[in-house]
Short mmCIF file of C-alpha atoms in Angstrom, two decimals:
data_model
loop_
_atom_site.label_atom_id
_atom_site.label_comp_id
_atom_site.label_asym_id
_atom_site.label_seq_id
_atom_site.Cartn_x
_atom_site.Cartn_y
_atom_site.Cartn_z
CA UNK A 1 193.65 136.13 -66.05
CA UNK A 2 191.76 133.56 -64.82
CA UNK A 3 188.58 131.97 -66.04
CA UNK A 4 186.84 130.68 -63.08
CA UNK A 5 184.44 127.51 -63.53
CA UNK A 6 181.15 127.12 -62.47
CA UNK A 7 180.01 124.30 -60.63
CA UNK A 8 176.62 124.34 -62.93
CA UNK A 9 178.21 123.94 -66.19
CA UNK A 10 181.72 121.26 -67.14
CA UNK A 11 182.14 123.22 -69.81
CA UNK A 12 185.77 125.28 -69.51
CA UNK A 13 183.42 128.64 -70.12
CA UNK A 14 183.07 131.69 -67.49
CA UNK A 15 180.35 131.74 -64.80
CA UNK A 16 176.78 132.07 -66.61
CA UNK A 17 174.16 132.83 -63.29
CA UNK A 18 170.82 133.56 -64.43
CA UNK A 19 168.46 135.04 -61.81
CA UNK A 20 167.42 131.50 -59.48
CA UNK A 21 171.05 131.50 -58.92
CA UNK A 22 171.73 134.54 -57.89
CA UNK A 23 168.58 135.15 -55.81
CA UNK A 24 168.99 132.06 -54.07
CA UNK A 25 172.62 133.33 -53.03
CA UNK A 26 171.89 136.22 -52.51
CA UNK A 27 169.36 134.35 -49.69
CA UNK A 28 172.21 132.35 -48.74
CA UNK A 29 174.14 135.62 -47.87
CA UNK A 30 176.08 134.70 -44.34
CA UNK A 31 175.36 137.36 -41.41
CA UNK A 32 177.89 139.05 -39.97
CA UNK A 33 177.96 138.55 -36.08
CA UNK A 34 177.90 140.88 -34.19
CA UNK A 35 180.20 141.96 -31.09
CA UNK A 36 179.91 139.55 -27.84
CA UNK A 37 179.54 142.76 -25.88
CA UNK A 38 176.93 144.49 -27.97
CA UNK A 39 173.75 142.75 -26.60
CA UNK A 40 174.44 143.72 -23.10
CA UNK A 41 175.53 146.97 -24.05
CA UNK A 42 171.93 147.62 -25.80
CA UNK A 43 170.27 146.02 -22.64
CA UNK A 44 171.42 148.06 -20.54
CA UNK A 45 170.72 151.70 -22.71
CA UNK A 46 166.75 150.36 -23.03
CA UNK A 47 164.19 153.40 -22.03
CA UNK A 48 161.34 152.66 -22.11
CA UNK A 49 158.57 155.03 -22.10
CA UNK A 50 156.85 154.55 -18.55
CA UNK A 51 160.57 155.34 -17.36
CA UNK A 52 162.22 158.97 -17.26
CA UNK A 53 162.01 160.77 -20.07
CA UNK A 54 164.30 159.46 -23.06
CA UNK A 55 167.27 161.77 -23.34
CA UNK A 56 167.56 163.19 -26.66
CA UNK A 57 171.00 162.98 -26.53
CA UNK A 58 171.56 159.77 -27.15
CA UNK A 59 171.11 160.71 -30.76
CA UNK A 60 172.61 163.76 -31.84
CA UNK A 61 172.07 163.40 -35.40
CA UNK A 62 170.46 166.12 -37.17
CA UNK A 63 166.60 163.93 -37.16
CA UNK A 64 165.83 162.86 -32.83
CA UNK A 65 163.28 160.78 -32.32
CA UNK A 66 161.04 162.11 -29.46
CA UNK A 67 157.41 160.47 -27.85
CA UNK A 68 154.67 162.06 -29.56
CA UNK A 69 150.85 161.81 -28.83
CA UNK A 70 148.72 160.29 -32.01
CA UNK A 71 147.54 163.57 -32.24
CA UNK A 72 150.78 165.57 -32.17
CA UNK A 73 152.20 162.76 -34.72
CA UNK A 74 147.72 162.49 -36.72
CA UNK A 75 148.99 166.87 -37.07
CA UNK A 76 152.35 166.28 -38.37
CA UNK A 77 151.33 164.17 -40.61
CA UNK A 78 148.17 166.01 -42.35
CA UNK A 79 149.28 169.58 -41.96
CA UNK A 80 150.93 169.78 -45.55
CA UNK A 81 147.18 168.93 -46.91
CA UNK A 82 145.13 170.34 -44.46
CA UNK A 83 146.80 174.10 -44.36
CA UNK A 84 145.92 175.26 -48.13
CA UNK A 85 142.68 173.77 -48.03
CA UNK A 86 142.03 175.76 -44.70
CA UNK A 87 143.12 178.41 -46.61
CA UNK A 88 140.97 178.03 -49.95
CA UNK A 89 138.08 177.47 -47.94
CA UNK A 90 138.53 180.93 -46.09
CA UNK A 91 139.43 182.60 -49.54
CA UNK A 92 136.00 181.11 -50.78
CA UNK A 93 133.89 182.43 -48.13
CA UNK A 94 135.21 185.74 -47.63
CA UNK A 95 134.79 186.28 -51.51
CA UNK A 96 131.34 184.44 -51.41
CA UNK A 97 130.69 187.30 -48.22
CA UNK A 98 132.20 190.42 -49.83
CA UNK A 99 129.99 189.56 -53.60
CA UNK A 100 126.97 189.51 -51.04
CA UNK A 101 127.73 192.78 -49.85
CA UNK A 102 128.03 193.75 -53.05
CA UNK A 103 124.78 192.52 -53.78
CA UNK A 104 122.41 194.05 -51.01
CA UNK A 105 124.09 197.86 -52.05
CA UNK A 106 123.76 197.48 -55.71
CA UNK A 107 120.04 196.91 -54.42
CA UNK A 108 119.39 199.21 -52.14
CA UNK A 109 121.27 202.00 -54.89
CA UNK A 110 118.54 201.04 -58.06
CA UNK A 111 115.05 202.47 -55.84
CA UNK A 112 117.64 206.08 -55.62
CA UNK A 113 119.04 205.98 -58.52
CA UNK A 114 115.85 206.10 -60.74
CA UNK A 115 114.04 208.51 -58.28
CA UNK A 116 116.64 211.23 -59.37
CA UNK A 117 116.02 213.42 -62.16
CA UNK A 118 118.59 213.31 -65.10
CA UNK A 119 120.62 216.77 -64.18
CA UNK A 120 120.97 215.86 -60.98
CA UNK A 121 121.36 212.54 -61.22
CA UNK A 122 124.80 213.78 -63.11
CA UNK A 123 125.32 215.31 -60.91
CA UNK A 124 125.16 213.46 -58.28
CA UNK A 125 127.45 210.18 -60.17
CA UNK A 126 130.01 212.29 -60.88
CA UNK A 127 130.23 213.01 -56.96
CA UNK A 128 130.69 209.59 -56.43
CA UNK A 129 133.62 208.31 -58.97
CA UNK A 130 133.23 204.38 -58.12
CA UNK A 131 129.39 204.37 -59.21
CA UNK A 132 129.79 206.84 -62.35
CA UNK A 133 131.07 204.15 -64.32
CA UNK A 134 128.12 201.93 -63.66
CA UNK A 135 124.93 204.75 -63.80
CA UNK A 136 127.03 206.73 -66.62
CA UNK A 137 126.34 204.27 -69.17
CA UNK A 138 122.64 204.85 -68.48
CA UNK A 139 122.12 208.38 -68.06
CA UNK A 140 123.54 208.66 -71.99
CA UNK A 141 121.82 206.11 -72.71
CA UNK A 142 118.50 207.58 -72.08
CA UNK A 143 120.39 210.98 -74.49
CA UNK A 144 121.29 208.85 -76.94
CA UNK A 145 117.38 207.73 -77.55
CA UNK A 146 116.22 211.14 -76.93
CA UNK A 147 118.79 212.77 -79.83
CA UNK A 148 118.06 209.56 -82.14
CA UNK A 149 113.90 210.44 -81.81
CA UNK A 150 114.72 214.21 -82.57
CA UNK A 151 116.43 212.82 -85.43
CA UNK A 152 113.60 210.86 -86.37
CA UNK A 153 111.31 214.07 -86.18
CA UNK A 154 113.73 216.18 -87.97
CA UNK A 155 114.40 213.06 -90.92
CA UNK A 156 110.02 213.10 -91.68
CA UNK A 157 110.27 217.21 -91.58
CA UNK A 158 111.78 217.65 -94.12
CA UNK A 159 110.96 214.84 -96.13
CA UNK A 160 107.94 216.51 -95.64
CA UNK A 161 109.20 219.80 -96.81
CA UNK A 162 110.53 218.52 -99.42
CA UNK A 163 106.89 217.32 -100.55
CA UNK A 164 105.62 220.88 -100.20
CA UNK A 165 108.74 221.70 -101.63
CA UNK A 166 108.06 219.61 -105.25
CA UNK A 167 104.09 220.15 -105.29
CA UNK A 168 105.11 224.15 -104.95
CA UNK A 169 107.22 223.69 -108.38
CA UNK A 170 104.36 220.95 -110.08
CA UNK A 171 101.99 224.03 -109.52
CA UNK A 172 104.71 226.88 -110.43
CA UNK A 173 105.09 225.20 -113.98
CA UNK A 174 101.04 224.64 -114.47
CA UNK A 175 100.63 227.89 -113.61
CA UNK A 176 103.33 229.24 -116.18
CA UNK A 177 101.82 226.96 -118.77
CA UNK A 178 104.86 224.66 -118.87
CA UNK A 179 102.91 221.87 -117.73
CA UNK A 180 101.94 221.37 -121.39
CA UNK A 181 97.88 222.40 -121.06
CA UNK A 182 97.06 222.97 -124.67
CA UNK A 183 94.96 226.82 -124.57
CA UNK A 184 92.96 227.56 -128.23
CA UNK A 185 92.53 231.13 -129.30
CA UNK A 186 88.74 230.98 -128.58
CA UNK A 187 89.48 230.09 -124.85
CA UNK A 188 92.03 232.39 -124.71
CA UNK A 189 89.40 234.76 -125.56
CA UNK A 190 87.31 234.13 -123.46
CA UNK A 191 88.78 234.00 -120.67
CA UNK A 192 90.05 237.59 -121.67
CA UNK A 193 86.48 238.32 -122.17
CA UNK A 194 85.63 237.07 -118.50
CA UNK A 195 88.46 238.67 -116.69
CA UNK A 196 87.39 242.40 -118.37
CA UNK A 197 83.38 241.62 -116.65
CA UNK A 198 85.51 241.04 -113.01
CA UNK A 199 87.01 243.52 -113.72
CA UNK A 200 84.76 246.03 -113.98
CA UNK A 201 82.21 244.21 -111.62
CA UNK A 202 84.88 244.64 -109.35
CA UNK A 203 85.11 248.53 -110.17
CA UNK A 204 81.51 249.12 -110.10
CA UNK A 205 81.82 247.81 -105.94
CA UNK A 206 84.08 249.50 -105.49
CA UNK A 207 82.05 253.11 -106.61
CA UNK A 208 79.01 251.59 -104.69
CA UNK A 209 81.32 251.46 -101.79
CA UNK A 210 83.17 254.78 -102.48
CA UNK A 211 79.09 256.26 -102.98
CA UNK A 212 78.42 254.90 -98.83
CA UNK A 213 81.23 256.23 -97.23
CA UNK A 214 80.39 259.68 -98.85
CA UNK A 215 76.53 259.88 -97.39
CA UNK A 216 78.35 258.10 -94.17
CA UNK A 217 80.75 261.17 -94.00
CA UNK A 218 77.97 263.37 -94.84
CA UNK A 219 75.74 262.79 -91.42
CA UNK A 220 78.56 263.60 -89.76
CA UNK A 221 79.76 266.55 -90.80
CA UNK A 222 75.76 268.39 -91.51
CA UNK A 223 75.21 266.74 -94.68
CA UNK A 224 77.97 267.69 -96.83
CA UNK A 225 80.00 265.43 -99.08
CA UNK A 226 83.28 265.62 -97.64
CA UNK A 227 86.54 267.81 -99.81
CA UNK A 228 88.56 264.72 -101.42
CA UNK A 229 88.64 260.68 -101.00
CA UNK A 230 91.61 261.03 -98.72
CA UNK A 231 88.41 262.17 -95.42
CA UNK A 232 87.32 258.97 -96.66
CA UNK A 233 90.41 256.58 -95.98
CA UNK A 234 89.56 256.13 -92.75
CA UNK A 235 86.36 253.53 -94.32
CA UNK A 236 87.92 252.17 -96.88
CA UNK A 237 90.74 250.71 -98.40
CA UNK A 238 93.37 251.86 -100.80
CA UNK A 239 92.16 249.48 -102.98
CA UNK A 240 88.50 250.48 -103.20
CA UNK A 241 89.23 254.06 -104.34
CA UNK A 242 91.73 252.82 -107.58
CA UNK A 243 90.26 251.43 -111.02
CA UNK A 244 91.36 247.30 -111.05
CA UNK A 245 91.99 248.39 -114.04
CA UNK A 246 95.02 250.88 -112.47
CA UNK A 247 95.93 248.49 -109.79
CA UNK A 248 97.16 245.88 -112.44
CA UNK A 249 98.69 248.41 -114.05
CA UNK A 250 100.38 249.48 -110.94
CA UNK A 251 99.20 253.07 -110.79
CA UNK A 252 97.78 254.44 -107.90
CA UNK A 253 95.12 256.50 -110.13
CA UNK A 254 92.09 257.37 -107.50
CA UNK A 255 88.45 257.39 -109.09
CA UNK A 256 87.44 260.89 -110.34
CA UNK A 257 85.62 262.78 -107.52
CA UNK A 258 83.73 265.26 -109.53
CA UNK A 259 81.48 267.36 -106.57
CA UNK A 260 83.60 267.55 -103.37
CA UNK A 261 82.11 268.80 -100.55
CA UNK A 262 78.62 269.67 -102.28
CA UNK A 263 75.23 269.01 -100.29
CA UNK A 264 74.16 265.22 -99.79
CA UNK A 265 70.39 264.83 -100.35
CA UNK A 266 69.71 267.49 -102.54
CA UNK A 267 70.38 266.42 -105.80
CA UNK A 268 70.53 262.62 -106.00
CA UNK A 269 71.52 262.50 -110.06
CA UNK A 270 74.42 264.24 -109.33
CA UNK A 271 77.22 262.05 -110.47
CA UNK A 272 79.82 261.93 -107.91
CA UNK A 273 82.52 259.79 -109.26
CA UNK A 274 83.53 258.64 -112.52
CA UNK A 275 85.66 255.35 -113.52
CA UNK A 276 88.35 256.89 -116.23
CA UNK A 277 88.84 253.41 -117.83
CA UNK A 278 85.11 252.15 -117.43
CA UNK A 279 82.94 254.31 -117.58
CA UNK A 280 81.36 253.46 -114.95
CA UNK A 281 79.36 256.34 -112.76
CA UNK A 282 77.78 256.64 -108.80
CA UNK A 283 75.97 259.40 -108.49
CA UNK A 284 74.40 260.90 -105.67
CA UNK A 285 71.59 259.19 -103.92
CA UNK A 286 74.12 256.26 -103.67
CA UNK A 287 73.80 254.28 -106.54
CA UNK A 288 76.56 253.05 -109.05
CA UNK A 289 75.95 252.70 -113.44
CA UNK A 290 78.12 251.00 -115.70
CA UNK A 291 79.60 252.40 -118.07
CA UNK A 292 77.28 255.16 -118.57
CA UNK A 293 80.56 256.87 -119.56
CA UNK A 294 81.44 255.22 -122.36
CA UNK A 295 78.57 253.89 -123.69
CA UNK A 296 75.83 256.11 -123.28
CA UNK A 297 77.17 259.48 -122.63
CA UNK A 298 73.62 261.20 -123.56
CA UNK A 299 72.72 260.13 -119.86
CA UNK A 300 75.35 262.67 -118.82
CA UNK A 301 74.42 266.21 -118.88
CA UNK A 302 76.17 269.03 -117.79
CA UNK A 303 73.92 272.41 -116.57
CA UNK A 304 76.43 275.03 -114.47
CA UNK A 305 79.46 272.65 -115.21
CA UNK A 306 78.10 270.09 -113.06
CA UNK A 307 77.16 266.62 -114.40
CA UNK A 308 73.67 264.96 -113.92
CA UNK A 309 72.61 261.67 -114.70
CA UNK A 310 69.59 261.51 -116.55
CA UNK A 311 68.63 257.91 -117.84
CA UNK A 312 65.21 259.36 -119.46
CA UNK A 313 66.76 262.17 -121.74
CA UNK A 314 67.59 258.96 -124.58
CA UNK A 315 67.52 255.51 -123.60
CA UNK A 316 67.38 253.23 -119.98
CA UNK A 317 70.33 253.26 -118.51
CA UNK A 318 72.22 250.09 -116.50
CA UNK A 319 72.37 250.09 -112.78
CA UNK A 320 74.50 248.14 -110.62
CA UNK A 321 71.86 245.78 -109.36
CA UNK A 322 71.80 244.38 -112.60
CA UNK A 323 74.99 244.51 -113.61
CA UNK A 324 74.87 240.99 -113.29
CA UNK A 325 72.94 240.70 -116.99
CA UNK A 326 74.27 240.91 -120.00
CA UNK A 327 72.67 244.22 -122.11
CA UNK B 1 155.87 134.58 -33.41
CA UNK B 2 154.04 138.45 -34.74
CA UNK B 3 151.53 137.95 -32.18
CA UNK B 4 154.60 137.28 -29.64
CA UNK B 5 156.46 140.20 -30.85
CA UNK B 6 153.46 143.13 -30.66
CA UNK B 7 152.76 141.66 -27.33
CA UNK B 8 156.17 141.83 -26.45
CA UNK B 9 155.65 145.86 -27.73
CA UNK B 10 152.73 146.16 -25.64
CA UNK B 11 154.37 145.48 -22.41
CA UNK B 12 157.61 147.15 -22.98
CA UNK B 13 155.21 150.17 -23.90
CA UNK B 14 153.55 149.76 -20.45
CA UNK B 15 157.37 149.48 -19.37
CA UNK B 16 158.17 146.18 -19.04
CA UNK B 17 161.53 145.63 -18.81
CA UNK B 18 161.96 142.02 -19.74
CA UNK B 19 159.83 142.23 -22.63
CA UNK B 20 162.33 144.82 -23.82
CA UNK B 21 165.43 142.29 -23.30
CA UNK B 22 163.43 140.14 -25.17
CA UNK B 23 162.54 142.18 -27.85
CA UNK B 24 166.73 142.79 -28.15
CA UNK B 25 167.32 138.76 -27.86
CA UNK B 26 165.23 138.46 -30.89
CA UNK B 27 166.58 141.97 -33.19
CA UNK B 28 169.33 142.20 -32.21
CA UNK B 29 171.67 140.14 -34.22
CA UNK B 30 169.19 140.80 -37.87
CA UNK B 31 169.59 144.82 -36.81
CA UNK B 32 173.38 144.43 -36.58
CA UNK B 33 174.53 142.47 -39.75
CA UNK B 34 171.73 145.19 -41.67
CA UNK B 35 173.98 148.13 -40.65
CA UNK B 36 176.76 145.85 -40.58
CA UNK B 37 176.62 144.95 -44.64
CA UNK B 38 175.38 148.72 -45.50
CA UNK B 39 177.78 150.85 -43.16
CA UNK B 40 181.18 148.33 -43.80
CA UNK B 41 182.28 148.70 -40.50
CA UNK B 42 182.23 146.82 -36.86
CA UNK B 43 182.34 150.00 -35.03
CA UNK B 44 179.92 152.23 -37.08
CA UNK B 45 177.40 148.93 -36.92
CA UNK B 46 178.07 148.75 -33.10
CA UNK B 47 177.23 152.63 -32.72
CA UNK B 48 174.14 152.37 -34.99
CA UNK B 49 172.39 149.68 -34.02
CA UNK B 50 172.19 151.23 -30.20
CA UNK B 51 171.10 154.19 -32.22
CA UNK B 52 168.28 152.27 -33.24
CA UNK B 53 167.70 150.55 -30.35
CA UNK B 54 167.84 154.15 -28.37
CA UNK B 55 165.01 155.12 -31.07
CA UNK B 56 163.08 152.42 -31.00
CA UNK B 57 162.33 152.42 -27.54
CA UNK B 58 161.82 155.86 -27.55
CA UNK B 59 159.13 156.07 -30.74
CA UNK B 60 157.20 152.78 -28.83
CA UNK B 61 153.98 154.69 -28.07
CA UNK B 62 153.99 155.42 -32.07
CA UNK B 63 154.22 151.79 -33.24
CA UNK B 64 150.41 151.31 -34.59
CA UNK B 65 150.24 148.20 -35.80
CA UNK B 66 150.54 149.83 -39.33
CA UNK B 67 153.21 146.74 -40.06
CA UNK B 68 154.77 143.98 -38.16
CA UNK B 69 158.06 144.56 -36.44
CA UNK B 70 160.35 143.36 -38.22
CA UNK B 71 159.64 145.72 -41.30
CA UNK B 72 159.30 148.68 -38.65
CA UNK B 73 162.82 147.94 -36.45
CA UNK B 74 164.58 147.52 -39.70
CA UNK B 75 162.55 150.84 -40.87
CA UNK B 76 163.96 152.31 -37.98
CA UNK B 77 167.29 151.10 -38.34
CA UNK B 78 167.19 152.72 -41.99
CA UNK B 79 166.66 155.92 -41.32
CA UNK B 80 169.59 155.39 -38.76
CA UNK B 81 171.20 154.83 -41.86
CA UNK B 82 170.91 157.27 -44.31
CA UNK B 83 171.23 160.01 -41.05
CA UNK B 84 174.59 158.24 -40.52
CA UNK B 85 175.29 158.30 -44.34
CA UNK B 86 174.19 162.19 -44.83
CA UNK B 87 176.01 163.38 -41.91
CA UNK B 88 179.51 161.32 -43.41
CA UNK B 89 178.85 161.72 -46.95
CA UNK B 90 179.14 158.22 -47.75
CA UNK B 91 177.54 158.12 -50.72
CA UNK B 92 180.43 156.07 -53.25
CA UNK B 93 180.17 152.05 -52.94
CA UNK B 94 182.69 150.94 -50.00
CA UNK B 95 185.09 147.80 -50.95
CA UNK B 96 184.51 145.25 -47.90
CA UNK B 97 184.31 142.16 -47.91
CA UNK B 98 181.96 141.24 -45.11
CA UNK B 99 180.60 138.06 -46.78
CA UNK B 100 184.49 137.11 -45.61
CA UNK B 101 184.38 137.51 -42.22
CA UNK B 102 182.15 133.85 -41.92
CA UNK B 103 184.12 131.69 -39.41
CA UNK B 104 185.94 129.06 -40.99
CA UNK B 105 187.98 126.32 -39.42
CA UNK B 106 188.41 124.22 -42.77
CA UNK B 107 190.11 124.39 -46.02
CA UNK B 108 186.77 124.31 -48.58
CA UNK B 109 187.20 120.92 -50.85
CA UNK B 110 187.49 122.65 -54.97
CA UNK B 111 183.83 123.02 -56.07
CA UNK B 112 183.12 125.12 -52.43
CA UNK B 113 185.73 127.01 -53.24
CA UNK B 114 184.65 127.25 -56.34
CA UNK B 115 181.08 128.00 -54.87
CA UNK B 116 182.29 130.49 -52.24
CA UNK B 117 184.52 132.33 -54.88
CA UNK B 118 180.97 132.84 -57.37
CA UNK B 119 179.52 133.91 -54.07
CA UNK B 120 182.03 136.57 -52.94
CA UNK B 121 181.37 137.45 -56.70
CA UNK B 122 177.70 138.35 -56.32
CA UNK B 123 178.12 139.55 -53.12
CA UNK B 124 181.15 141.95 -54.31
CA UNK B 125 178.68 142.96 -57.16
CA UNK B 126 175.94 143.91 -54.77
CA UNK B 127 178.87 146.37 -53.43
CA UNK B 128 178.89 147.69 -56.48
CA UNK B 129 175.50 148.76 -57.63
CA UNK B 130 173.97 152.80 -57.05
CA UNK B 131 172.37 153.09 -53.93
CA UNK B 132 168.68 152.53 -54.10
CA UNK B 133 168.99 149.17 -55.71
CA UNK B 134 172.02 147.93 -53.45
CA UNK B 135 169.71 148.96 -50.38
CA UNK B 136 166.93 147.27 -51.76
CA UNK B 137 168.54 143.70 -52.46
CA UNK B 138 170.14 144.12 -48.68
CA UNK B 139 166.52 144.34 -47.40
CA UNK B 140 165.18 142.25 -49.46
CA UNK B 141 167.01 139.03 -49.74
CA UNK B 142 169.54 139.88 -47.27
CA UNK B 143 167.11 140.33 -44.33
CA UNK B 144 164.55 138.25 -46.33
CA UNK B 145 161.49 141.08 -45.68
CA UNK B 146 159.30 140.47 -47.89
CA UNK B 147 158.45 142.88 -51.05
CA UNK B 148 155.60 144.92 -48.89
CA UNK B 149 157.75 145.20 -46.37
CA UNK B 150 160.67 145.98 -47.73
CA UNK B 151 158.21 148.88 -49.79
CA UNK B 152 157.09 150.30 -46.14
CA UNK B 153 161.05 150.37 -44.62
CA UNK B 154 162.17 151.99 -48.17
CA UNK B 155 158.91 154.19 -48.22
CA UNK B 156 158.38 153.17 -51.89
CA UNK B 157 155.64 151.84 -53.68
CA UNK B 158 156.02 148.01 -54.26
CA UNK B 159 155.81 148.30 -58.16
CA UNK B 160 158.90 150.70 -57.40
CA UNK B 161 160.21 147.34 -54.94
CA UNK B 162 160.48 145.21 -57.62
CA UNK B 163 161.49 146.99 -60.76
CA UNK B 164 164.86 147.80 -58.53
CA UNK B 165 164.72 144.09 -57.74
CA UNK B 166 165.10 143.44 -62.00
CA UNK B 167 167.49 146.20 -62.29
CA UNK B 168 169.49 144.70 -59.59
CA UNK B 169 169.63 141.55 -60.91
CA UNK B 170 170.09 142.37 -64.79
CA UNK B 171 173.14 143.96 -63.03
CA UNK B 172 174.34 141.73 -61.45
CA UNK B 173 174.06 139.63 -63.88
CA UNK B 174 176.03 140.86 -66.47
CA UNK B 175 178.33 142.14 -64.16
CA UNK B 176 179.21 138.58 -62.77
CA UNK B 177 179.22 136.53 -66.15
CA UNK B 178 181.34 139.16 -67.89
CA UNK B 179 183.91 140.61 -65.80
CA UNK B 180 186.65 137.73 -64.43
CA UNK B 181 186.44 136.92 -60.51
CA UNK B 182 188.68 136.79 -57.88
CA UNK B 183 188.89 134.02 -55.39
CA UNK B 184 187.42 134.47 -52.07
CA UNK B 185 189.74 134.87 -48.52
CA UNK B 186 189.77 131.61 -47.36
#
């Protein structure tokens, strides 16, 4: 192996060419000379554009060259960029047109939907499957709102009922004495006396009504009193025919009817009705007298089995007109 | 020169055969040398030169003065070569000492012989480069095209041409300086 000596280096070493030397060498490369007949061949094969058309068979390689117009060359150069751009623009235009049509249809449908009743609206929505999802949502929301209102009203009513129930319970407790009120014996006695007085007055009223009812009956029946209290049931309620004491005790014992069927207006002092509890009486003229049978039995006179009220016999009797006064 | 070439092209486009002959006279030797170095064969180079000029006559109407006549001719020649290489599957480097074909009838002095040996080593190393580097060196150094003209012929950026030239010089420097060299043919 021989190491060549570089002409620029006197040292006995390998070549050490640097870039400038390499470039100079490359630029001074010899030029191969063409064959002598090549020029004539080339001149003979000159085929200009204005002369008969270039023969494509001269170049049989894969990329034949043919004369093209400037417009065709421009199109061939730019179509890879223009084709996708044109396609994109066409897609954008199509989508925009479709969106505009969709918006127009929505604007047309809105007033029609608002005018439809709910049931018909739901039916029409069900028959249009493509539109149902859009409008069903609004119908459901309306239904939900209505149900919410109903729930609120029911909750308010329940709260009011609970308040009433609580108030009722408190009133019951206060009535039964469980409220803790303290009542003395005197107050209790006064309450009892007042209650008894009220019963006496109620009894007197009942006897008064019985006397009036008997007179009205007599007017319609040849001036004859009714044969029994039941004849007066059409005119009076059942509670009037019973003393309050008996009614409170649960008894239906009526007042004593002493002269059934007697002649009216003949004997005004005839005792018609008598209370077995208080001794109150009602006489033939329709007046009622308090506690005569109990407290002043001497004012009652019996003749031939008939009882008469004669207050002048011993002491003056207390009448219903003065029932509110204390003896 | 440039304006003369444009005038000749315009005249040939209009059908002036004399202008076309003049274009042949001015350019066929450079085109042949370019194709001879690349193809590695005289017969193939002549055939490729004929194809190149056939395409030039057909493409006269498409020349839009966007480049020089030289780069346009070399561009057509380069594409003719690429098509031929693809058709013949000529992708591997060839051992063709085209630089030894120069006429030499005198015995060279020792220094010139040494110079010739080193030059031969350089040219041989160029043929061992990758195809893109090799073709870039052919266009820029052998054919004396500028960086811009070389970029236009190869349809790449000027930065790419510079990068390829730099890499080619690096590889040439390594090959030439590190490997033993064979003497050139005389």
